[in-house]
């Protein structure tokens, strides 16, 4: 809750900008009174300060959550030569493994939207910390799995508690950044998933050397240590992550249910807070959403092309993450478990390089996000074709896996950033919270396809031989083609129907109002930055 000062502070005189001056943006309040804005250089300083506060924390939490979520994949090959791998110790069938992997995404899809809506109503900081703590606890419990049913149960529970983390992070960014600047930031912390995949592979070599220590096999040590680190990080986030920003003159008041928690650290104070308020006024004047608002978002056709775009790329991404080590082992049956782990890591290094190269450019040319997306998907398709047909060249096939990793990198951040842009303009805050959760949640049905129905979950396709996994690769190519087609359908439909603010948004006076708050950032989003002012 907040209280208002009737006389909020004015911008410092030395930073006031004349209306229409060079390098300045004129903005209007919700009532559209003229407001003097700050120089763009000063605005950039504020966003860089926010980067230092938010992005490193998001990177670390996403790293650990990704490691806990995906380490089951590498556990399938750890210490396999002495039958201490996950499959041998628990006596799992291929169907048990694929079911356990898929159950995570079933619960994730079911609980993604409710989690994100709760986050938008309550404290985003506390809810994000809750997710990480719960993921750490469930991750630690994996140490005790002894049979198929306990593995499946914990995977399902892991999906329940981690649901809302990824779309919640995207929603959280829109509380501090304009949508056109979120692609780069999403890409910055999304690199944690790639580093995590690489590190899980590399570090698993060390855990394999701990096999038998303290009576635990190597993969149990891995589950235990990652889980405990997650719990510690989640508690630490309560002292580090800021809650949603407050307008000048407002005072943060704690609800009864968070009075026992540490106070929320403010992201910006003083002059920095004033600059941010004038540049991103729409966030500060967001109205609490109603069920009517939610209903209009759910009925918006713009959701479905984005869901299909996400479906393909996340399905291939998760399939590669969970079965990459299995595919590498099938390329050369003489590879040891340690060699497979070491060869798995470069796939995600290529993924990371692509994110760092492409996502900043996609922000600067944000009107062409679907073209960047489709080009990256084409690289994935080229990699899958190489893996499938370069049968007599094992290193050529491995090179195909590197291509898949490079193509995967930018696709998910670009898709989430485009979702932010479309739905914040059209439906405001509830649009971002709902659309990001639905695109992520329903899009993860692609992960269910690749984890349950493909590779080891497809017995005939997994049979040893020259054409092992060929049909699974073809299915992945097919869903990637669907992603490309969906992006072009979205472009065409937006050309025809546009993306103006919905006239169904209920205003504070109870009337329907599609009025858009034109703050400084909103006016700049009309134009692309391109490569001008690149150092900024």
mmCIF file of N, CA and C in Angstrom, residues 92-135:
data_model
loop_
_atom_site.group_PDB
_atom_site.id
_atom_site.type_symbol
_atom_site.label_atom_id
_atom_site.label_comp_id
_atom_site.label_asym_id
_atom_site.label_seq_id
_atom_site.Cartn_x
_atom_site.Cartn_y
_atom_site.Cartn_z
ATOM 1 N N UNK A 92 15.270 -47.360 -14.010
ATOM 2 C CA UNK A 92 14.293 -46.669 -14.843
ATOM 3 C C UNK A 92 14.247 -47.253 -16.249
ATOM 4 N N UNK A 93 13.062 -47.235 -16.837
ATOM 5 C CA UNK A 93 12.901 -47.537 -18.254
ATOM 6 C C UNK A 93 12.950 -46.214 -19.034
ATOM 7 N N UNK A 94 13.160 -46.262 -20.344
ATOM 8 C CA UNK A 94 13.111 -45.022 -21.122
ATOM 9 C C UNK A 94 11.793 -44.266 -20.954
ATOM 10 N N UNK A 95 10.685 -45.003 -20.834
ATOM 11 C CA UNK A 95 9.389 -44.354 -20.651
ATOM 12 C C UNK A 95 9.303 -43.666 -19.283
ATOM 13 N N UNK A 96 9.921 -44.251 -18.251
ATOM 14 C CA UNK A 96 9.961 -43.608 -16.935
ATOM 15 C C UNK A 96 10.674 -42.265 -17.028
ATOM 16 N N UNK A 97 11.800 -42.248 -17.731
ATOM 17 C CA UNK A 97 12.579 -41.010 -17.851
ATOM 18 C C UNK A 97 11.780 -39.948 -18.600
ATOM 19 N N UNK A 98 11.218 -40.308 -19.737
ATOM 20 C CA UNK A 98 10.487 -39.324 -20.535
ATOM 21 C C UNK A 98 9.247 -38.835 -19.795
ATOM 22 N N UNK A 99 8.591 -39.715 -19.037
ATOM 23 C CA UNK A 99 7.419 -39.294 -18.263
ATOM 24 C C UNK A 99 7.821 -38.324 -17.170
ATOM 25 N N UNK A 100 8.912 -38.629 -16.469
ATOM 26 C CA UNK A 100 9.386 -37.742 -15.407
ATOM 27 C C UNK A 100 9.744 -36.370 -15.959
ATOM 28 N N UNK A 101 10.407 -36.349 -17.102
ATOM 29 C CA UNK A 101 10.776 -35.076 -17.720
ATOM 30 C C UNK A 101 9.534 -34.299 -18.131
ATOM 31 N N UNK A 102 8.560 -34.985 -18.693
ATOM 32 C CA UNK A 102 7.358 -34.317 -19.190
ATOM 33 C C UNK A 102 6.468 -33.810 -18.058
ATOM 34 N N UNK A 103 6.426 -34.521 -16.926
ATOM 35 C CA UNK A 103 5.556 -34.112 -15.818
ATOM 36 C C UNK A 103 5.927 -32.727 -15.287
ATOM 37 N N UNK A 104 7.194 -32.395 -15.357
ATOM 38 C CA UNK A 104 7.614 -31.056 -14.955
ATOM 39 C C UNK A 104 6.866 -30.001 -15.762
ATOM 40 N N UNK A 105 6.774 -30.207 -17.063
ATOM 41 C CA UNK A 105 6.151 -29.210 -17.925
ATOM 42 C C UNK A 105 4.631 -29.225 -17.822
ATOM 43 N N UNK A 106 4.062 -30.370 -17.462
ATOM 44 C CA UNK A 106 2.615 -30.417 -17.236
ATOM 45 C C UNK A 106 2.234 -29.483 -16.095
ATOM 46 N N UNK A 107 2.904 -29.609 -14.957
ATOM 47 C CA UNK A 107 2.589 -28.740 -13.816
ATOM 48 C C UNK A 107 3.002 -27.303 -14.094
ATOM 49 N N UNK A 108 4.087 -27.122 -14.817
ATOM 50 C CA UNK A 108 4.537 -25.772 -15.169
ATOM 51 C C UNK A 108 3.472 -25.047 -15.983
ATOM 52 N N UNK A 109 2.917 -25.726 -16.969
ATOM 53 C CA UNK A 109 1.875 -25.120 -17.808
ATOM 54 C C UNK A 109 0.640 -24.784 -16.980
ATOM 55 N N UNK A 110 0.260 -25.673 -16.067
ATOM 56 C CA UNK A 110 -0.946 -25.465 -15.265
ATOM 57 C C UNK A 110 -0.824 -24.290 -14.305
ATOM 58 N N UNK A 111 0.351 -24.069 -13.755
ATOM 59 C CA UNK A 111 0.506 -23.087 -12.677
ATOM 60 C C UNK A 111 1.219 -21.806 -13.107
ATOM 61 N N UNK A 112 1.639 -21.707 -14.353
ATOM 62 C CA UNK A 112 2.387 -20.528 -14.807
ATOM 63 C C UNK A 112 1.552 -19.250 -14.704
ATOM 64 N N UNK A 113 0.343 -19.270 -15.266
ATOM 65 C CA UNK A 113 -0.496 -18.068 -15.252
ATOM 66 C C UNK A 113 -0.930 -17.691 -13.833
ATOM 67 N N UNK A 114 -1.445 -18.619 -13.014
ATOM 68 C CA UNK A 114 -1.807 -18.230 -11.648
ATOM 69 C C UNK A 114 -0.638 -17.618 -10.875
ATOM 70 N N UNK A 115 0.543 -18.174 -11.047
ATOM 71 C CA UNK A 115 1.709 -17.647 -10.336
ATOM 72 C C UNK A 115 2.012 -16.217 -10.753
ATOM 73 N N UNK A 116 1.961 -15.945 -12.063
ATOM 74 C CA UNK A 116 2.284 -14.599 -12.529
ATOM 75 C C UNK A 116 1.228 -13.586 -12.101
ATOM 76 N N UNK A 117 -0.033 -13.984 -12.095
ATOM 77 C CA UNK A 117 -1.088 -13.072 -11.651
ATOM 78 C C UNK A 117 -0.962 -12.768 -10.162
ATOM 79 N N UNK A 118 -0.605 -13.765 -9.373
ATOM 80 C CA UNK A 118 -0.373 -13.523 -7.939
ATOM 81 C C UNK A 118 0.789 -12.552 -7.750
ATOM 82 N N UNK A 119 1.840 -12.738 -8.524
ATOM 83 C CA UNK A 119 3.001 -11.857 -8.430
ATOM 84 C C UNK A 119 2.629 -10.416 -8.731
ATOM 85 N N UNK A 120 1.741 -10.201 -9.714
ATOM 86 C CA UNK A 120 1.347 -8.837 -10.075
ATOM 87 C C UNK A 120 0.481 -8.195 -8.995
ATOM 88 N N UNK A 121 -0.168 -9.005 -8.161
ATOM 89 C CA UNK A 121 -1.017 -8.493 -7.088
ATOM 90 C C UNK A 121 -0.231 -8.266 -5.796
ATOM 91 N N UNK A 122 0.722 -9.146 -5.530
ATOM 92 C CA UNK A 122 1.478 -9.084 -4.283
ATOM 93 C C UNK A 122 2.833 -8.431 -4.532
ATOM 94 N N UNK A 123 3.763 -8.674 -3.670
ATOM 95 C CA UNK A 123 5.104 -8.119 -3.798
ATOM 96 C C UNK A 123 5.916 -8.924 -4.808
ATOM 97 N N UNK A 124 6.324 -8.351 -5.938
ATOM 98 C CA UNK A 124 7.126 -9.102 -6.912
ATOM 99 C C UNK A 124 8.421 -9.635 -6.312
ATOM 100 N N UNK A 125 9.052 -8.836 -5.439
ATOM 101 C CA UNK A 125 10.305 -9.267 -4.803
ATOM 102 C C UNK A 125 10.089 -10.512 -3.946
ATOM 103 N N UNK A 126 9.077 -10.491 -3.095
ATOM 104 C CA UNK A 126 8.820 -11.613 -2.190
ATOM 105 C C UNK A 126 8.417 -12.853 -2.977
ATOM 106 N N UNK A 127 7.595 -12.667 -4.001
ATOM 107 C CA UNK A 127 7.139 -13.824 -4.775
ATOM 108 C C UNK A 127 8.297 -14.464 -5.526
ATOM 109 N N UNK A 128 9.211 -13.645 -6.061
ATOM 110 C CA UNK A 128 10.362 -14.197 -6.763
ATOM 111 C C UNK A 128 11.262 -14.963 -5.793
ATOM 112 N N UNK A 129 11.461 -14.421 -4.594
ATOM 113 C CA UNK A 129 12.271 -15.120 -3.593
ATOM 114 C C UNK A 129 11.598 -16.425 -3.182
ATOM 115 N N UNK A 130 10.277 -16.416 -3.068
ATOM 116 C CA UNK A 130 9.538 -17.634 -2.717
ATOM 117 C C UNK A 130 9.766 -18.731 -3.741
ATOM 118 N N UNK A 131 9.756 -18.355 -5.016
ATOM 119 C CA UNK A 131 9.981 -19.333 -6.074
ATOM 120 C C UNK A 131 11.352 -19.986 -5.924
ATOM 121 N N UNK A 132 12.378 -19.162 -5.718
ATOM 122 C CA UNK A 132 13.743 -19.693 -5.662
ATOM 123 C C UNK A 132 13.941 -20.576 -4.436
ATOM 124 N N UNK A 133 13.409 -20.166 -3.288
ATOM 125 C CA UNK A 133 13.535 -20.979 -2.068
ATOM 126 C C UNK A 133 12.856 -22.333 -2.257
ATOM 127 N N UNK A 134 11.635 -22.319 -2.817
ATOM 128 C CA UNK A 134 10.905 -23.570 -3.007
ATOM 129 C C UNK A 134 11.612 -24.485 -4.007
ATOM 130 N N UNK A 135 12.173 -23.906 -5.058
ATOM 131 C CA UNK A 135 12.907 -24.707 -6.039
ATOM 132 C C UNK A 135 14.128 -25.345 -5.375
#
